[in-house]
Each structure stands twice: as C-alpha cells, then as structure tokens.
Amino acid sequence: MKNEKLNNSEETQTVFIPKENKHDDALYVAVNGRRMLVKKGESVTLPKCFAEVINASFSAKKTADSYIDSVSHGG
C-alpha cells in the first residue's frame, strides 16, 4: 500500500487481487480524493471503502464478460 495511511479507527476488509501476468504488480485505487496503490497477488487489508470499490469493479467486470459471452455466442 502506498500514499494512504490506515487510520486505526477505520473499518478494514481483506481483499485478494489476482495478477493477470507476472509483471502485473499493483492496482491504483482512488476513493473521494484518497488514493492507494494496492499490491496484487497477495491478501491485503484495506480501508473498507477501498475494498468495496475493488469488489464492485470485479462484479462489474464479471457482468460485462457474461454479457459479451452471451452476445458473441448468439445466446
């Protein structure tokens, strides 16, 4: 994690962001002016607001991939 310090009173959540290739080391995430560089390939504990944004991104990608598959296979 870089650029953002954990506040001890802030609620946290652990997330895992898989690497897509061997050079894919980090994900830049920004929430309401706060920013963080999150390490990929290992479980990290983040403020809950950052974890929620990352999880929403994964959910949106899954939905988009399902839609692309359905229209590309005539389904």
PDB file of C-alpha atoms in Angstrom:
ATOM      1  CA  MET A   1       0.000   0.000   0.000  1.00  0.00           C
ATOM      2  CA  LYS A   2       1.239   3.492  -0.770  1.00  0.00           C
ATOM      3  CA  ASN A   3       0.020   7.077  -0.409  1.00  0.00           C
ATOM      4  CA  GLU A   4      -2.710   6.367   2.145  1.00  0.00           C
ATOM      5  CA  LYS A   5      -2.210   5.502   5.795  1.00  0.00           C
ATOM      6  CA  LEU A   6      -4.617   3.301   7.692  1.00  0.00           C
ATOM      7  CA  ASN A   7      -6.480   5.115  10.416  1.00  0.00           C
ATOM      8  CA  ASN A   8      -6.675   2.806  13.465  1.00  0.00           C
ATOM      9  CA  SER A   9     -10.353   3.623  13.991  1.00  0.00           C
ATOM     10  CA  GLU A  10     -11.284   2.980  10.355  1.00  0.00           C
ATOM     11  CA  GLU A  11     -13.092  -0.238   9.448  1.00  0.00           C
ATOM     12  CA  THR A  12     -10.981  -2.555   7.273  1.00  0.00           C
ATOM     13  CA  GLN A  13     -11.521  -5.510   4.970  1.00  0.00           C
ATOM     14  CA  THR A  14      -9.121  -8.038   3.438  1.00  0.00           C
ATOM     15  CA  VAL A  15      -9.120  -8.467  -0.343  1.00  0.00           C
ATOM     16  CA  PHE A  16      -7.142 -10.512  -2.846  1.00  0.00           C
ATOM     17  CA  ILE A  17      -6.445  -9.101  -6.305  1.00  0.00           C
ATOM     18  CA  PRO A  18      -5.073 -11.731  -8.685  1.00  0.00           C
ATOM     19  CA  LYS A  19      -2.215 -10.925 -11.028  1.00  0.00           C
ATOM     20  CA  GLU A  20      -3.046 -11.129 -14.735  1.00  0.00           C
ATOM     21  CA  ASN A  21       0.611 -11.652 -15.701  1.00  0.00           C
ATOM     22  CA  LYS A  22       3.990 -11.756 -13.959  1.00  0.00           C
ATOM     23  CA  HIS A  23       4.569  -8.004 -14.398  1.00  0.00           C
ATOM     24  CA  ASP A  24       1.129  -7.037 -13.057  1.00  0.00           C
ATOM     25  CA  ASP A  25       2.178  -5.973  -9.543  1.00  0.00           C
ATOM     26  CA  ALA A  26      -0.240  -3.296  -8.324  1.00  0.00           C
ATOM     27  CA  LEU A  27      -3.621  -1.637  -8.790  1.00  0.00           C
ATOM     28  CA  TYR A  28      -4.142   2.111  -8.355  1.00  0.00           C
ATOM     29  CA  VAL A  29      -7.395   2.851  -6.498  1.00  0.00           C
ATOM     30  CA  ALA A  30      -8.858   6.264  -5.638  1.00  0.00           C
ATOM     31  CA  VAL A  31     -11.892   6.987  -3.466  1.00  0.00           C
ATOM     32  CA  ASN A  32     -13.092  10.532  -2.716  1.00  0.00           C
ATOM     33  CA  GLY A  33      -9.672  12.099  -3.146  1.00  0.00           C
ATOM     34  CA  ARG A  34      -7.852   9.382  -1.214  1.00  0.00           C
ATOM     35  CA  ARG A  35      -5.538   7.184  -3.253  1.00  0.00           C
ATOM     36  CA  MET A  36      -3.728   3.931  -2.789  1.00  0.00           C
ATOM     37  CA  LEU A  37      -1.504   1.559  -4.735  1.00  0.00           C
ATOM     38  CA  VAL A  38      -2.639  -1.958  -3.798  1.00  0.00           C
ATOM     39  CA  LYS A  39      -0.320  -4.938  -4.202  1.00  0.00           C
ATOM     40  CA  LYS A  40      -1.627  -7.765  -6.392  1.00  0.00           C
ATOM     41  CA  GLY A  41      -1.087 -11.477  -5.853  1.00  0.00           C
ATOM     42  CA  GLU A  42      -1.493 -11.477  -2.072  1.00  0.00           C
ATOM     43  CA  SER A  43      -4.183 -10.761   0.507  1.00  0.00           C
ATOM     44  CA  VAL A  44      -4.076  -7.173   1.762  1.00  0.00           C
ATOM     45  CA  THR A  45      -6.058  -5.356   4.438  1.00  0.00           C
ATOM     46  CA  LEU A  46      -7.537  -2.079   3.228  1.00  0.00           C
ATOM     47  CA  PRO A  47      -9.947   0.540   4.478  1.00  0.00           C
ATOM     48  CA  LYS A  48     -13.442  -0.772   3.763  1.00  0.00           C
ATOM     49  CA  CYS A  49     -14.237   1.966   1.220  1.00  0.00           C
ATOM     50  CA  PHE A  50     -11.303   0.860  -0.970  1.00  0.00           C
ATOM     51  CA  ALA A  51     -12.246  -2.820  -0.663  1.00  0.00           C
ATOM     52  CA  GLU A  52     -15.830  -2.032  -1.688  1.00  0.00           C
ATOM     53  CA  VAL A  53     -14.645  -0.203  -4.825  1.00  0.00           C
ATOM     54  CA  ILE A  54     -12.363  -3.106  -5.772  1.00  0.00           C
ATOM     55  CA  ASN A  55     -15.147  -5.673  -5.208  1.00  0.00           C
ATOM     56  CA  ALA A  56     -17.621  -3.572  -7.224  1.00  0.00           C
ATOM     57  CA  SER A  57     -15.080  -3.423 -10.053  1.00  0.00           C
ATOM     58  CA  PHE A  58     -14.720  -7.227 -10.067  1.00  0.00           C
ATOM     59  CA  SER A  59     -18.503  -7.606 -10.077  1.00  0.00           C
ATOM     60  CA  ALA A  60     -18.896  -5.177 -12.992  1.00  0.00           C
ATOM     61  CA  LYS A  61     -16.192  -6.981 -14.977  1.00  0.00           C
ATOM     62  CA  LYS A  62     -17.896 -10.330 -14.381  1.00  0.00           C
ATOM     63  CA  THR A  63     -21.235  -8.906 -15.560  1.00  0.00           C
ATOM     64  CA  ALA A  64     -19.622  -7.368 -18.651  1.00  0.00           C
ATOM     65  CA  ASP A  65     -17.800 -10.608 -19.500  1.00  0.00           C
ATOM     66  CA  SER A  66     -21.068 -12.581 -19.174  1.00  0.00           C
ATOM     67  CA  TYR A  67     -22.849 -10.161 -21.484  1.00  0.00           C
ATOM     68  CA  ILE A  68     -20.050 -10.291 -24.065  1.00  0.00           C
ATOM     69  CA  ASP A  69     -20.144 -14.086 -23.987  1.00  0.00           C
ATOM     70  CA  SER A  70     -23.914 -14.144 -24.418  1.00  0.00           C
ATOM     71  CA  VAL A  71     -23.976 -11.861 -27.457  1.00  0.00           C
ATOM     72  CA  SER A  72     -20.896 -13.346 -29.100  1.00  0.00           C
ATOM     73  CA  HIS A  73     -22.310 -16.893 -28.932  1.00  0.00           C
ATOM     74  CA  GLY A  74     -25.785 -15.935 -30.069  1.00  0.00           C
ATOM     75  CA  GLY A  75     -27.133 -16.762 -26.634  1.00  0.00           C
TER      76      GLY A  75
END
